[in-house]
CSV table of C-alpha atoms in Angstrom, one decimal:
chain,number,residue,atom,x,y,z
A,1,UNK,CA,-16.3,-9.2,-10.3
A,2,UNK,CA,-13.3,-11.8,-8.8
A,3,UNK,CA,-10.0,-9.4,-9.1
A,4,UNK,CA,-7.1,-11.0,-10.5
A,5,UNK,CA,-3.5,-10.2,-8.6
A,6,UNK,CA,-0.5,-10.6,-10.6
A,7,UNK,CA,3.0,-8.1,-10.8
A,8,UNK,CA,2.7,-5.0,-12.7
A,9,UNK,CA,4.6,-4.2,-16.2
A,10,UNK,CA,5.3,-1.2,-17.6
A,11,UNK,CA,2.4,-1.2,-19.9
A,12,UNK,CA,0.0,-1.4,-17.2
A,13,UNK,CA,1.2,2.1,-15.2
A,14,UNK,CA,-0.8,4.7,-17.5
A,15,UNK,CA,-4.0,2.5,-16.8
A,16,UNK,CA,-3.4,1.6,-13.3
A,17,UNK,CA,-2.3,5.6,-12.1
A,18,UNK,CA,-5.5,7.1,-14.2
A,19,UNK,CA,-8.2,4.4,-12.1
A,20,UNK,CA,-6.4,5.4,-8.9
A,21,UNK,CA,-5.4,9.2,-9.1
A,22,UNK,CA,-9.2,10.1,-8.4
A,23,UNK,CA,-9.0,8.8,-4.4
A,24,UNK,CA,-8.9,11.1,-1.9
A,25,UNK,CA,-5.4,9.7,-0.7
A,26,UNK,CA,-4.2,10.4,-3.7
A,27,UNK,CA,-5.3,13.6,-4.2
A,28,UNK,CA,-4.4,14.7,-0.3
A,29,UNK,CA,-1.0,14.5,-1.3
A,30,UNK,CA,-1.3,16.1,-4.9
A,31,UNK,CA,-0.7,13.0,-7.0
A,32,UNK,CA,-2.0,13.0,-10.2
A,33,UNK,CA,-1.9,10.3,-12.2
A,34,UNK,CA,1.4,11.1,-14.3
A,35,UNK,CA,3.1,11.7,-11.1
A,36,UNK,CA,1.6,8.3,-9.9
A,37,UNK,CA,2.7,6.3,-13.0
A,38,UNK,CA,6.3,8.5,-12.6
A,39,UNK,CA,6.7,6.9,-9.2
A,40,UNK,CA,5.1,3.3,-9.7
A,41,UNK,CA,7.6,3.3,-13.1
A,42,UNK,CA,10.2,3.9,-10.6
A,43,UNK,CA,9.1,1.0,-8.1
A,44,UNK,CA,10.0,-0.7,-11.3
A,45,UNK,CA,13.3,-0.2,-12.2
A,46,UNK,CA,14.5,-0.2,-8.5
A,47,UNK,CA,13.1,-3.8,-8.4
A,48,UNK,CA,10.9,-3.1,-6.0
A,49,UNK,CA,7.3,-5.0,-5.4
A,50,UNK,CA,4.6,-4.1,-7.3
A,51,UNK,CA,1.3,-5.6,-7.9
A,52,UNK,CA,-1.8,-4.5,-9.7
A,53,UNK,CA,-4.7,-6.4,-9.0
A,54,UNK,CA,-7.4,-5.6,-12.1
A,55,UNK,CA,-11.0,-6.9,-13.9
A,56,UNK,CA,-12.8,-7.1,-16.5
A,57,UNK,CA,-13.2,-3.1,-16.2
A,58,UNK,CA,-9.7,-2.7,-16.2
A,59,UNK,CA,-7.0,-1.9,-12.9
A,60,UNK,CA,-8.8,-1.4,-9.5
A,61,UNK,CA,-5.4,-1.6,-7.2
A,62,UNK,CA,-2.0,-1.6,-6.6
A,63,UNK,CA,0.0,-2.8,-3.6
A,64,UNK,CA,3.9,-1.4,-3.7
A,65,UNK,CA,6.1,-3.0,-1.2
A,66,UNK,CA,9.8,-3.3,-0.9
A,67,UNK,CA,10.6,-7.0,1.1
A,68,UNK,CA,13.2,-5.6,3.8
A,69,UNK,CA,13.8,-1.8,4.5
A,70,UNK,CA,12.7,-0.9,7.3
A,71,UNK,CA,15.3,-0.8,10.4
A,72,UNK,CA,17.1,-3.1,7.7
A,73,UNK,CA,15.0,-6.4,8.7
A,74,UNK,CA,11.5,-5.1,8.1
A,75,UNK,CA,9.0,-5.0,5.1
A,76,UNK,CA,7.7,-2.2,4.1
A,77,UNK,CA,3.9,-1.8,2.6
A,78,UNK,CA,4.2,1.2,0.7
A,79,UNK,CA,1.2,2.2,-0.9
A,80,UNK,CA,-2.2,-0.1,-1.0
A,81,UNK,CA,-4.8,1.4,-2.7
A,82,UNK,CA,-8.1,0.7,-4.3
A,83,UNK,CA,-10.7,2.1,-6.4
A,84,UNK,CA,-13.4,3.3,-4.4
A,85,UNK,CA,-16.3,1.2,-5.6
A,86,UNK,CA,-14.3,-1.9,-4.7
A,87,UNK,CA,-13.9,-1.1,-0.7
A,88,UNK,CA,-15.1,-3.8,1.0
A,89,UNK,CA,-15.4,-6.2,-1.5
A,90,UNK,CA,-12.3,-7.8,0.1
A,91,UNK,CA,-9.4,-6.7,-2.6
A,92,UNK,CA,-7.7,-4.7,0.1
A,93,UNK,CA,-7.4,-8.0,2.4
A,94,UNK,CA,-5.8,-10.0,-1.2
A,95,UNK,CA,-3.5,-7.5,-1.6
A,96,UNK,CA,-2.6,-7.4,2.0
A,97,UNK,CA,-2.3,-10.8,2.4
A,98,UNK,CA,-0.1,-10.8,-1.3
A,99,UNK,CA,2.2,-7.9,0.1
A,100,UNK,CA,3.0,-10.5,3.4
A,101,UNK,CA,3.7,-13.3,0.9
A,102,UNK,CA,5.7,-11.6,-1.2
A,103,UNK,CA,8.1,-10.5,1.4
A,104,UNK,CA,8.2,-13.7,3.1
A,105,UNK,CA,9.3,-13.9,6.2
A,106,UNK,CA,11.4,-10.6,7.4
A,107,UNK,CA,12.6,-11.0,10.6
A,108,UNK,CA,11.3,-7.3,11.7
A,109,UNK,CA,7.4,-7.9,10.9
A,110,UNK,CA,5.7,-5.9,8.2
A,111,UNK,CA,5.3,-2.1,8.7
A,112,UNK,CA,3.3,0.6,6.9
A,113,UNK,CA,2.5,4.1,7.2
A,114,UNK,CA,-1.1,5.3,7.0
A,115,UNK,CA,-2.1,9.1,7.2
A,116,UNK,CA,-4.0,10.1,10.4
A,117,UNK,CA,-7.0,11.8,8.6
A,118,UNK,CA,-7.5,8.1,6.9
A,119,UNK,CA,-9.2,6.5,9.7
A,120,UNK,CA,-10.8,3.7,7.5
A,121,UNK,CA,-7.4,2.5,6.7
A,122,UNK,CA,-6.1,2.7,10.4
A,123,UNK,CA,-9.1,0.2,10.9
A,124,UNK,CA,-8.9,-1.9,8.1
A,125,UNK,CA,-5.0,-2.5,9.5
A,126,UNK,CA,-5.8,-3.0,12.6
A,127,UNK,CA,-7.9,-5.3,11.9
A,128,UNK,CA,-5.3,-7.3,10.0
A,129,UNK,CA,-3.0,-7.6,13.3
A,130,UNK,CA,-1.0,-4.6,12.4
A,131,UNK,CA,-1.2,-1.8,15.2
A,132,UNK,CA,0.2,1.6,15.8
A,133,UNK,CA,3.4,1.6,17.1
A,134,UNK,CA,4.8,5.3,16.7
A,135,UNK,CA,3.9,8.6,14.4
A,136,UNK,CA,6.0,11.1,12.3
A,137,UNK,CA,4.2,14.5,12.1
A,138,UNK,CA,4.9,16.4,8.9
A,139,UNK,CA,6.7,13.3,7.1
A,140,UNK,CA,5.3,13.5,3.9
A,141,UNK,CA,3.5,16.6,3.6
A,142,UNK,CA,3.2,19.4,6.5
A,143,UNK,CA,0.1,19.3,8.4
A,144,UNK,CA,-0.6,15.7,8.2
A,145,UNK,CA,1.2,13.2,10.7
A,146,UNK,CA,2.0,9.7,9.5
A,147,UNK,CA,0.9,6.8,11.9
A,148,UNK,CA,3.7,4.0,11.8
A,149,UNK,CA,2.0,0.5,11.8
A,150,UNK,CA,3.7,-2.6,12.7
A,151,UNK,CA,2.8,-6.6,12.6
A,152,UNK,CA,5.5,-8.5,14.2
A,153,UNK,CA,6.4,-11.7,12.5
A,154,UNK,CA,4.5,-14.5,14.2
A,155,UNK,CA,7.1,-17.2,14.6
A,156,UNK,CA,5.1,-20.9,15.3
């Protein structure tokens, strides 16, 4: 099932939050999907990246970005999520690799946060020449520490 990768509308957000509110991520932080399509309608209006990647059975991820914002000359990989029965088909490494393009070339590299309990993600980053650079416990929600992530631009 070849995903197709293209910017998000308003029309697609009901769709895309319901096939992605069910992952643990999602839940961990008590998202459900009307609060999902809330924020990604948001990411919207405020102009910033967002692209749903989807097939023949409908949405099956979203990767929400903003091009510079961190330390001012960063980019900034939001959220990347997928449905479960597509982990390791290779979507995650699309939308990766379409989160880098879209931003270009920011002088401060490409950061993310991932959660520490989601040890599949810190791989699947790591992997991708990203690595841990720093932590903020309690960031987003208390008990859970955020792992700052960081791929510096590679200038040739």
């Amino acid at each position: 099932m070849p995903a197709v990768i293209r910017p998000a509308t308003p029309e697609d957000l009901p769709a895309l939050a319901a096939a992605l509110a069910p992952l643990p991520l999602f839940k961990a932080y008590g998202l459900e999907a009307a609060a999902l399509a809330a924020r990604f309608r948001g990411a919207l209006e405020r102009g910033e990246g967002l692209l749903m990647a989807s097939d023949e059975s409908g949405p099956v991820g979203v990767c929400w970005f903003l091009t510079r914002g961190t330390f001012g000359t960063g980019a900034y990989l939001r959220t990347l999520a997928i449905r479960e029965d597509r982990h390791g088909s290779g979507l995650g490494a699309q939308l990766l690799a379409a989160y880098e393009a879209g931003c270009g070339e920011p002088p401060g590299g490409y950061f993310l946060l991932t959660s520490d309990f989601n040890e599949g993600a810190q791989r699947f980053y790591q992997r991708h020449g990203y690595r841990q650079v720093g932590q903020l416990p309690g960031f987003a929600v208390p008990g859970v520490t955020e792992l700052v992530f960081w791929k510096p631009l590679v200038r040739g």
